[in-house]
């Protein structure tokens, strides 16, 4: 399958790794929107938040455990945001489920 994040997960395209285990990879976003901006992806291809099912949803709790662990290890104690864009109108540009983690500055709410 011709999927950018599957290739990054497989190490075929290089990335600046934050964390990796058997199930997930976290890596810094190539166009950071905050002083800390990384993505957490399942290694398994899931096209987006609308493709989460009872069969594959355990990865989501694992990803949030990883995000919490990384928030303690990196300097994110002042707050952080987790964002998943789903679909074209929401700004999803890569059709492989990913969680943006943003920290290091004040973040406006609601988002634009
Ligand atoms: P989306 O727009 O789908 O919510 O998020 C995709 C994110 O992937 C964007 O923030 C974009 O900067 C990032 N991105 C796209 N291509 C690459 C790449 O080759 N390497 C890395 N590290 N990030 C990428
Ligand atoms: Zn993929």
CSV table of N, CA, C and O and ligand atoms in Angstrom, one decimal:
chain,number,residue,atom,x,y,z
A,1,UNK,N,0.8,-1.2,0.0
A,1,UNK,CA,0.0,0.0,0.0
A,1,UNK,C,0.9,1.2,0.0
A,1,UNK,O,1.9,1.3,0.7
A,2,UNK,N,0.5,2.2,-0.8
A,2,UNK,CA,1.3,3.4,-0.9
A,2,UNK,C,0.8,4.5,0.2
A,2,UNK,O,0.1,5.4,-0.1
A,3,UNK,N,1.3,4.2,1.4
A,3,UNK,CA,0.9,5.1,2.5
A,3,UNK,C,2.1,5.7,3.2
A,3,UNK,O,3.0,4.9,3.6
A,4,UNK,N,2.2,7.0,3.2
A,4,UNK,CA,3.4,7.7,3.8
A,4,UNK,C,3.7,7.2,5.2
A,4,UNK,O,4.8,6.9,5.5
A,5,UNK,N,2.6,7.2,6.1
A,5,UNK,CA,2.9,6.8,7.5
A,5,UNK,C,3.2,5.3,7.7
A,5,UNK,O,3.9,5.0,8.6
A,6,UNK,N,2.6,4.5,6.8
A,6,UNK,CA,3.1,3.1,6.8
A,6,UNK,C,4.5,3.0,6.5
A,6,UNK,O,5.3,2.2,7.2
A,7,UNK,N,5.0,3.8,5.6
A,7,UNK,CA,6.4,3.8,5.2
A,7,UNK,C,7.3,4.3,6.3
A,7,UNK,O,8.4,3.8,6.6
A,8,UNK,N,6.8,5.4,7.0
A,8,UNK,CA,7.6,5.9,8.1
A,8,UNK,C,7.6,4.9,9.3
A,8,UNK,O,8.6,4.6,9.9
A,9,UNK,N,6.4,4.2,9.5
A,9,UNK,CA,6.4,3.2,10.6
A,9,UNK,C,7.3,2.0,10.3
A,9,UNK,O,7.9,1.5,11.2
A,10,UNK,N,7.5,1.7,9.0
A,10,UNK,CA,8.4,0.6,8.6
A,10,UNK,C,9.8,1.0,8.5
A,10,UNK,O,10.7,0.2,8.3
A,11,UNK,N,10.1,2.3,8.7
A,11,UNK,CA,11.5,2.8,8.6
A,11,UNK,C,12.0,3.0,7.2
A,11,UNK,O,13.1,3.3,7.0
A,12,UNK,N,11.0,2.9,6.2
A,12,UNK,CA,11.4,3.1,4.8
A,12,UNK,C,11.6,4.6,4.5
A,12,UNK,O,12.4,4.9,3.6
A,13,UNK,N,10.9,5.4,5.2
A,13,UNK,CA,11.2,6.9,5.1
A,13,UNK,C,11.6,7.3,6.5
A,13,UNK,O,11.0,7.0,7.5
A,14,UNK,N,12.7,8.1,6.6
A,14,UNK,CA,13.3,8.4,7.9
A,14,UNK,C,12.4,9.4,8.6
A,14,UNK,O,11.7,10.2,8.0
A,15,UNK,N,12.4,9.4,10.0
A,15,UNK,CA,11.7,10.3,10.8
A,15,UNK,C,12.5,10.5,12.0
A,15,UNK,O,13.4,9.7,12.4
A,16,UNK,N,12.2,11.6,12.7
A,16,UNK,CA,12.9,11.9,14.0
A,16,UNK,C,12.1,11.3,15.1
A,16,UNK,O,11.0,11.9,15.5
A,17,UNK,N,12.5,10.2,15.6
A,17,UNK,CA,11.7,9.3,16.5
A,17,UNK,C,11.7,9.9,17.9
A,17,UNK,O,12.7,10.3,18.4
A,18,UNK,N,10.5,9.9,18.5
A,18,UNK,CA,10.3,10.3,19.9
A,18,UNK,C,10.2,9.0,20.8
A,18,UNK,O,10.8,8.9,21.9
A,19,UNK,N,9.5,8.0,20.2
A,19,UNK,CA,9.2,6.8,21.0
A,19,UNK,C,8.8,5.7,20.0
A,19,UNK,O,8.1,6.0,18.9
A,20,UNK,N,9.1,4.5,20.3
A,20,UNK,CA,8.6,3.4,19.4
A,20,UNK,C,8.4,2.1,20.3
A,20,UNK,O,9.2,1.8,21.2
A,21,UNK,N,7.4,1.3,20.0
A,21,UNK,CA,7.3,0.0,20.6
A,21,UNK,C,6.7,-0.9,19.5
A,21,UNK,O,6.6,-0.5,18.3
A,22,UNK,N,6.2,-2.1,19.8
A,22,UNK,CA,5.7,-3.0,18.8
A,22,UNK,C,4.5,-2.5,18.1
A,22,UNK,O,4.3,-2.8,16.9
A,23,UNK,N,3.8,-1.6,18.7
A,23,UNK,CA,2.4,-1.2,18.2
A,23,UNK,C,2.4,0.2,17.6
A,23,UNK,O,1.6,0.4,16.8
A,24,UNK,N,3.2,1.1,18.2
A,24,UNK,CA,3.1,2.5,17.8
A,24,UNK,C,4.5,3.1,17.5
A,24,UNK,O,5.5,2.6,18.0
A,25,UNK,N,4.4,4.2,16.8
A,25,UNK,CA,5.6,5.1,16.6
A,25,UNK,C,5.2,6.5,16.9
A,25,UNK,O,4.1,7.0,16.4
A,26,UNK,N,6.1,7.2,17.6
A,26,UNK,CA,5.9,8.7,17.8
A,26,UNK,C,7.1,9.4,17.1
A,26,UNK,O,8.2,9.0,17.4
A,27,UNK,N,6.8,10.4,16.3
A,27,UNK,CA,7.9,11.1,15.6
A,27,UNK,C,7.5,12.6,15.5
A,27,UNK,O,6.3,12.9,15.4
A,28,UNK,N,8.6,13.4,15.4
A,28,UNK,CA,8.3,14.9,15.3
A,28,UNK,C,7.7,15.2,13.9
A,28,UNK,O,8.1,14.7,12.9
A,29,UNK,N,6.7,16.1,13.9
A,29,UNK,CA,6.1,16.6,12.7
A,29,UNK,C,7.1,17.4,11.9
A,29,UNK,O,7.9,18.2,12.4
A,30,UNK,N,7.1,17.2,10.6
A,30,UNK,CA,8.0,17.9,9.7
A,30,UNK,C,7.8,19.4,9.6
A,30,UNK,O,8.7,20.1,9.3
A,31,UNK,N,6.5,19.8,9.9
A,31,UNK,CA,6.2,21.2,9.9
A,31,UNK,C,5.6,21.6,11.2
A,31,UNK,O,4.3,21.7,11.4
A,32,UNK,N,6.4,21.7,12.2
A,32,UNK,CA,5.9,21.9,13.6
A,32,UNK,C,5.1,23.2,13.8
A,32,UNK,O,5.4,24.2,13.3
A,33,UNK,N,3.9,23.0,14.5
A,33,UNK,CA,3.0,24.1,14.7
A,33,UNK,C,3.1,24.6,16.1
A,33,UNK,O,2.3,25.5,16.6
A,34,UNK,N,4.1,24.1,16.9
A,34,UNK,CA,4.3,24.5,18.3
A,34,UNK,C,5.7,24.1,18.6
A,34,UNK,O,6.3,23.2,17.9
A,35,UNK,N,6.3,24.6,19.7
A,35,UNK,CA,7.7,24.2,20.1
A,35,UNK,C,7.8,22.7,20.2
A,35,UNK,O,8.9,22.2,19.9
A,36,UNK,N,6.8,22.1,20.7
A,36,UNK,CA,6.8,20.6,20.7
A,36,UNK,C,5.6,20.2,19.9
A,36,UNK,O,4.5,20.6,20.1
A,37,UNK,N,5.9,19.4,18.8
A,37,UNK,CA,4.8,18.9,18.0
A,37,UNK,C,5.3,17.6,17.4
A,37,UNK,O,6.1,17.5,16.5
A,38,UNK,N,4.7,16.5,17.9
A,38,UNK,CA,5.0,15.2,17.4
A,38,UNK,C,3.7,14.5,17.1
A,38,UNK,O,2.6,14.9,17.5
A,39,UNK,N,3.8,13.4,16.3
A,39,UNK,CA,2.6,12.6,15.9
A,39,UNK,C,2.8,11.2,16.5
A,39,UNK,O,3.9,10.7,16.6
A,40,UNK,N,1.7,10.6,16.9
A,40,UNK,CA,1.7,9.2,17.4
A,40,UNK,C,0.8,8.4,16.4
A,40,UNK,O,-0.3,8.8,16.2
A,41,UNK,N,1.4,7.4,15.8
A,41,UNK,CA,0.6,6.6,14.9
A,41,UNK,C,0.6,5.1,15.3
A,41,UNK,O,1.6,4.6,15.8
A,42,UNK,N,-0.4,4.4,14.9
A,42,UNK,CA,-0.4,2.9,15.0
A,42,UNK,C,0.5,2.4,13.9
A,42,UNK,O,0.5,3.0,12.8
A,43,UNK,N,1.2,1.3,14.1
A,43,UNK,CA,2.0,0.7,13.0
A,43,UNK,C,1.1,0.0,12.0
A,43,UNK,O,1.4,0.0,10.8
A,44,UNK,N,0.0,-0.5,12.6
A,44,UNK,CA,-1.1,-1.0,11.7
A,44,UNK,C,-1.7,0.1,10.9
A,44,UNK,O,-2.0,1.2,11.5
A,45,UNK,N,-2.1,-0.2,9.7
A,45,UNK,CA,-2.7,0.9,8.9
A,45,UNK,C,-4.2,1.0,9.3
A,45,UNK,O,-5.0,0.0,9.1
A,46,UNK,N,-4.6,2.1,9.8
A,46,UNK,CA,-6.0,2.5,10.1
A,46,UNK,C,-6.2,3.8,9.4
A,46,UNK,O,-5.4,4.7,9.6
A,47,UNK,N,-7.2,4.0,8.5
A,47,UNK,CA,-7.2,5.1,7.7
A,47,UNK,C,-7.5,6.4,8.4
A,47,UNK,O,-7.1,7.5,8.0
A,48,UNK,N,-8.2,6.3,9.5
A,48,UNK,CA,-8.6,7.6,10.3
A,48,UNK,C,-9.5,7.2,11.4
A,48,UNK,O,-9.8,6.1,11.7
A,49,UNK,N,-9.9,8.3,12.2
A,49,UNK,CA,-10.7,8.1,13.4
A,49,UNK,C,-12.0,7.5,13.0
A,49,UNK,O,-12.7,6.9,13.9
A,50,UNK,N,-12.5,7.6,11.8
A,50,UNK,CA,-13.8,7.0,11.4
A,50,UNK,C,-13.6,5.5,11.0
A,50,UNK,O,-14.6,4.9,10.7
A,51,UNK,N,-12.4,5.0,11.1
A,51,UNK,CA,-12.2,3.6,10.8
A,51,UNK,C,-11.9,2.8,12.1
A,51,UNK,O,-11.4,1.7,12.0
A,52,UNK,N,-12.1,3.4,13.3
A,52,UNK,CA,-11.9,2.7,14.6
A,52,UNK,C,-13.1,1.8,14.8
A,52,UNK,O,-14.2,2.2,14.7
A,53,UNK,N,-12.8,0.6,15.2
A,53,UNK,CA,-13.9,-0.5,15.4
A,53,UNK,C,-13.6,-1.2,16.7
A,53,UNK,O,-12.5,-1.0,17.3
A,54,UNK,N,-14.6,-2.0,17.2
A,54,UNK,CA,-14.3,-2.8,18.4
A,54,UNK,C,-13.1,-3.7,18.2
A,54,UNK,O,-12.4,-4.0,19.2
A,55,UNK,N,-12.8,-4.1,17.0
A,55,UNK,CA,-11.6,-5.0,16.7
A,55,UNK,C,-10.3,-4.2,16.8
A,55,UNK,O,-9.3,-4.9,17.2
A,56,UNK,N,-10.2,-3.0,16.5
A,56,UNK,CA,-8.9,-2.3,16.5
A,56,UNK,C,-8.8,-1.2,17.5
A,56,UNK,O,-7.7,-0.5,17.6
A,57,UNK,N,-9.8,-1.0,18.3
A,57,UNK,CA,-9.8,0.2,19.2
A,57,UNK,C,-8.8,0.2,20.4
A,57,UNK,O,-8.5,1.2,21.0
A,58,UNK,N,-8.3,-1.0,20.7
A,58,UNK,CA,-7.4,-1.1,21.8
A,58,UNK,C,-6.1,-0.2,21.6
A,58,UNK,O,-5.5,0.3,22.5
A,59,UNK,N,-5.8,0.0,20.3
A,59,UNK,CA,-4.6,0.8,20.0
A,59,UNK,C,-4.8,2.2,20.5
A,59,UNK,O,-3.8,2.9,20.8
A,60,UNK,N,-6.0,2.7,20.5
A,60,UNK,CA,-6.3,4.1,20.9
A,60,UNK,C,-5.9,4.3,22.4
A,60,UNK,O,-5.3,5.3,22.7
A,61,UNK,N,-6.3,3.4,23.3
A,61,UNK,CA,-6.0,3.5,24.7
A,61,UNK,C,-4.4,3.4,24.8
A,61,UNK,O,-3.8,4.1,25.6
A,62,UNK,N,-3.8,2.5,24.1
A,62,UNK,CA,-2.4,2.4,24.1
A,62,UNK,C,-1.7,3.7,23.7
A,62,UNK,O,-0.8,4.2,24.4
A,63,UNK,N,-2.2,4.3,22.6
A,63,UNK,CA,-1.6,5.6,22.2
A,63,UNK,C,-1.8,6.6,23.3
A,63,UNK,O,-0.8,7.4,23.5
A,64,UNK,N,-2.9,6.7,24.0
A,64,UNK,CA,-3.1,7.7,25.0
A,64,UNK,C,-2.1,7.4,26.2
A,64,UNK,O,-1.6,8.3,26.9
A,65,UNK,N,-1.9,6.1,26.5
A,65,UNK,CA,-0.9,5.8,27.5
A,65,UNK,C,0.5,6.3,27.1
A,65,UNK,O,1.2,6.8,28.0
A,66,UNK,N,0.8,6.1,25.9
A,66,UNK,CA,2.1,6.6,25.4
A,66,UNK,C,2.2,8.1,25.5
A,66,UNK,O,3.2,8.7,25.9
A,67,UNK,N,1.1,8.8,25.1
A,67,UNK,CA,1.1,10.2,25.1
A,67,UNK,C,1.3,10.7,26.6
A,67,UNK,O,2.1,11.6,26.8
A,68,UNK,N,0.7,10.1,27.5
A,68,UNK,CA,0.8,10.5,28.9
A,68,UNK,C,2.2,10.3,29.4
A,68,UNK,O,2.8,11.1,30.1
A,69,UNK,N,2.8,9.1,29.0
A,69,UNK,CA,4.2,8.8,29.4
A,69,UNK,C,5.1,9.9,28.8
A,69,UNK,O,6.0,10.4,29.5
A,70,UNK,N,5.0,10.2,27.5
A,70,UNK,CA,5.8,11.2,26.9
A,70,UNK,C,5.6,12.6,27.5
A,70,UNK,O,6.6,13.4,27.6
A,71,UNK,N,4.4,12.9,27.9
A,71,UNK,CA,4.1,14.2,28.5
A,71,UNK,C,4.9,14.4,29.8
A,71,UNK,O,5.3,15.5,30.2
A,72,UNK,N,5.1,13.3,30.5
A,72,UNK,CA,5.9,13.3,31.8
A,72,UNK,C,7.4,13.4,31.5
A,72,UNK,O,8.2,14.0,32.2
A,73,UNK,N,7.8,12.8,30.3
A,73,UNK,CA,9.3,12.7,30.0
A,73,UNK,C,9.8,14.0,29.3
A,73,UNK,O,10.9,14.4,29.5
A,74,UNK,N,8.9,14.6,28.5
A,74,UNK,CA,9.2,15.8,27.8
A,74,UNK,C,8.7,17.0,28.6
A,74,UNK,O,8.0,16.8,29.6
A,75,UNK,N,9.1,18.2,28.3
A,75,UNK,CA,8.7,19.4,29.1
A,75,UNK,C,7.3,19.8,28.7
A,75,UNK,O,7.2,20.8,28.0
A,76,UNK,N,6.3,19.1,29.2
A,76,UNK,CA,4.9,19.4,28.7
A,76,UNK,C,4.0,19.7,29.9
A,76,UNK,O,2.8,19.6,29.8
A,77,UNK,N,4.6,20.0,31.1
A,77,UNK,CA,3.8,20.1,32.3
A,77,UNK,C,2.9,21.3,32.3
A,77,UNK,O,1.9,21.3,33.1
A,78,UNK,N,3.1,22.3,31.5
A,78,UNK,CA,2.2,23.5,31.4
A,78,UNK,C,1.0,23.2,30.6
A,78,UNK,O,0.1,24.1,30.5
A,79,UNK,N,0.9,22.1,29.9
A,79,UNK,CA,-0.3,21.7,29.2
A,79,UNK,C,0.1,21.3,27.8
A,79,UNK,O,1.1,21.6,27.2
A,80,UNK,N,-0.8,20.5,27.2
A,80,UNK,CA,-0.6,20.1,25.8
A,80,UNK,C,-2.0,19.8,25.2
A,80,UNK,O,-3.0,19.7,25.9
A,81,UNK,N,-2.0,19.6,23.9
A,81,UNK,CA,-3.2,19.3,23.2
A,81,UNK,C,-3.0,18.1,22.3
A,81,UNK,O,-1.9,17.9,21.7
A,82,UNK,N,-4.0,17.2,22.2
A,82,UNK,CA,-4.0,16.1,21.3
A,82,UNK,C,-5.1,16.3,20.3
A,82,UNK,O,-6.2,16.6,20.7
A,83,UNK,N,-4.7,16.2,19.0
A,83,UNK,CA,-5.7,16.5,17.9
A,83,UNK,C,-5.6,15.3,16.9
A,83,UNK,O,-4.5,14.9,16.5
A,84,UNK,N,-6.8,14.9,16.5
A,84,UNK,CA,-6.9,14.0,15.3
A,84,UNK,C,-7.8,14.6,14.3
A,84,UNK,O,-9.0,14.8,14.6
A,85,UNK,N,-7.3,15.0,13.2
A,85,UNK,CA,-8.1,15.5,12.1
A,85,UNK,C,-8.6,14.3,11.3
A,85,UNK,O,-7.9,13.4,11.0
A,86,UNK,N,-9.9,14.3,11.0
A,86,UNK,CA,-10.5,13.2,10.3
A,86,UNK,C,-11.3,13.7,9.1
A,86,UNK,O,-12.3,14.5,9.3
A,87,UNK,N,-10.8,13.4,7.9
A,87,UNK,CA,-11.5,13.8,6.7
A,87,UNK,C,-11.0,15.2,6.2
A,87,UNK,O,-10.3,15.9,6.9
A,88,UNK,N,-11.2,15.4,4.9
A,88,UNK,CA,-10.7,16.5,4.2
A,88,UNK,C,-11.0,17.9,4.8
A,88,UNK,O,-10.2,18.7,5.0
A,89,UNK,N,-12.3,18.1,5.2
A,89,UNK,CA,-12.7,19.4,5.7
A,89,UNK,C,-12.1,19.7,7.1
A,89,UNK,O,-12.0,20.8,7.5
A,90,UNK,N,-11.8,18.6,7.8
A,90,UNK,CA,-11.1,18.8,9.1
A,90,UNK,C,-9.6,19.0,9.0
A,90,UNK,O,-8.9,19.2,10.0
A,91,UNK,N,-9.1,18.8,7.8
A,91,UNK,CA,-7.7,19.1,7.5
A,91,UNK,C,-6.8,17.8,7.6
A,91,UNK,O,-5.6,17.9,7.7
A,92,UNK,N,-7.4,16.6,7.5
A,92,UNK,CA,-6.6,15.4,7.4
A,92,UNK,C,-5.9,15.3,6.0
A,92,UNK,O,-6.6,15.3,5.0
A,93,UNK,N,-4.6,15.3,6.0
A,93,UNK,CA,-3.9,15.3,4.8
A,93,UNK,C,-3.2,13.9,4.6
A,93,UNK,O,-2.7,13.6,3.4
A,94,UNK,N,-3.0,13.1,5.6
A,94,UNK,CA,-2.4,11.8,5.5
A,94,UNK,C,-3.5,10.8,6.0
A,94,UNK,O,-3.8,10.8,7.1
A,95,UNK,N,-3.9,9.9,5.1
A,95,UNK,CA,-5.0,9.0,5.4
A,95,UNK,C,-4.5,7.7,6.2
A,95,UNK,O,-4.7,6.6,5.8
A,96,UNK,N,-3.8,8.0,7.3
A,96,UNK,CA,-3.3,6.9,8.2
A,96,UNK,C,-3.5,7.6,9.6
A,96,UNK,O,-3.0,8.7,9.9
A,97,UNK,N,-4.3,6.9,10.5
A,97,UNK,CA,-4.7,7.5,11.8
A,97,UNK,C,-3.4,8.1,12.5
A,97,UNK,O,-2.4,7.4,12.6
A,98,UNK,N,-3.5,9.3,12.9
A,98,UNK,CA,-2.4,9.9,13.7
A,98,UNK,C,-3.0,10.9,14.7
A,98,UNK,O,-4.0,11.6,14.5
A,99,UNK,N,-2.3,11.0,15.8
A,99,UNK,CA,-2.6,11.9,16.9
A,99,UNK,C,-1.5,13.0,17.0
A,99,UNK,O,-0.3,12.7,17.3
A,100,UNK,N,-1.9,14.2,16.7
A,100,UNK,CA,-0.9,15.3,16.9
A,100,UNK,C,-0.8,15.6,18.4
A,100,UNK,O,-1.9,15.7,19.1
A,101,UNK,N,0.4,15.8,18.9
A,101,UNK,CA,0.6,16.3,20.3
A,101,UNK,C,1.3,17.6,20.2
A,101,UNK,O,2.4,17.6,19.6
A,102,UNK,N,0.7,18.6,20.7
A,102,UNK,CA,1.2,20.0,20.6
A,102,UNK,C,1.4,20.6,22.0
A,102,UNK,O,0.5,20.4,22.9
A,103,UNK,N,2.6,21.2,22.2
A,103,UNK,CA,2.9,21.8,23.6
A,103,UNK,C,3.9,22.9,23.4
A,103,UNK,O,4.6,23.0,22.3
A,104,UNK,N,4.1,23.6,24.5
A,104,UNK,CA,5.2,24.6,24.5
A,104,UNK,C,4.7,26.0,24.2
A,104,UNK,O,5.6,26.9,24.2
A,105,UNK,N,3.4,26.2,23.9
A,105,UNK,CA,2.9,27.6,23.8
A,105,UNK,C,1.4,27.5,24.1
A,105,UNK,O,0.8,26.5,24.3
A,106,UNK,N,0.8,28.7,24.3
A,106,UNK,CA,-0.6,28.8,24.5
A,106,UNK,C,-1.3,28.4,23.2
A,106,UNK,O,-0.9,28.8,22.1
A,107,UNK,N,-2.4,27.7,23.4
A,107,UNK,CA,-3.1,27.2,22.2
A,107,UNK,C,-4.5,27.7,22.3
A,107,UNK,O,-5.2,27.6,23.3
A,108,UNK,N,-5.0,28.4,21.2
A,108,UNK,CA,-6.3,29.0,21.1
A,108,UNK,C,-7.4,27.9,21.2
A,108,UNK,O,-7.2,26.8,20.7
A,109,UNK,N,-8.5,28.3,21.7
A,109,UNK,CA,-9.7,27.5,21.7
A,109,UNK,C,-10.9,28.4,21.5
A,109,UNK,O,-11.0,29.4,22.2
A,110,UNK,N,-11.9,28.1,20.7
A,110,UNK,CA,-11.9,26.9,19.8
A,110,UNK,C,-11.0,27.1,18.6
A,110,UNK,O,-10.6,28.2,18.3
A,111,UNK,N,-10.6,25.9,18.0
A,111,UNK,CA,-9.7,26.0,16.9
A,111,UNK,C,-10.4,26.6,15.7
A,111,UNK,O,-11.6,26.7,15.6
A,112,UNK,N,-9.6,27.1,14.7
A,112,UNK,CA,-10.2,27.8,13.6
A,112,UNK,C,-10.8,26.8,12.6
A,112,UNK,O,-10.7,25.6,12.7
B,1,LIG,P1,-2.9,16.0,9.1
B,1,LIG,O1,-2.8,17.2,8.2
B,1,LIG,O2,-3.3,14.8,8.3
B,1,LIG,O3,-3.8,16.2,10.3
B,1,LIG,O4,-1.5,15.8,9.7
B,1,LIG,C1,-0.4,15.3,8.9
B,1,LIG,C2,0.8,15.8,9.5
B,1,LIG,O5,1.9,15.1,8.9
B,1,LIG,C3,1.1,17.3,9.1
B,1,LIG,O6,1.2,18.1,10.3
B,1,LIG,C4,2.4,17.3,8.3
B,1,LIG,O7,3.3,18.3,8.6
B,1,LIG,C5,3.0,15.9,8.7
B,1,LIG,N1,3.8,15.3,7.7
B,1,LIG,C6,3.5,15.1,6.4
B,1,LIG,N2,4.5,14.5,5.8
B,1,LIG,C7,5.5,14.2,6.7
B,1,LIG,C8,6.8,13.5,6.7
B,1,LIG,O8,7.2,13.0,5.7
B,1,LIG,N3,7.4,13.5,7.9
B,1,LIG,C9,7.0,14.0,9.0
B,1,LIG,N4,7.7,13.9,10.1
B,1,LIG,N5,5.8,14.6,9.1
B,1,LIG,C10,5.0,14.7,8.0
B,2,LIG,ZN1,-0.8,3.6,6.5
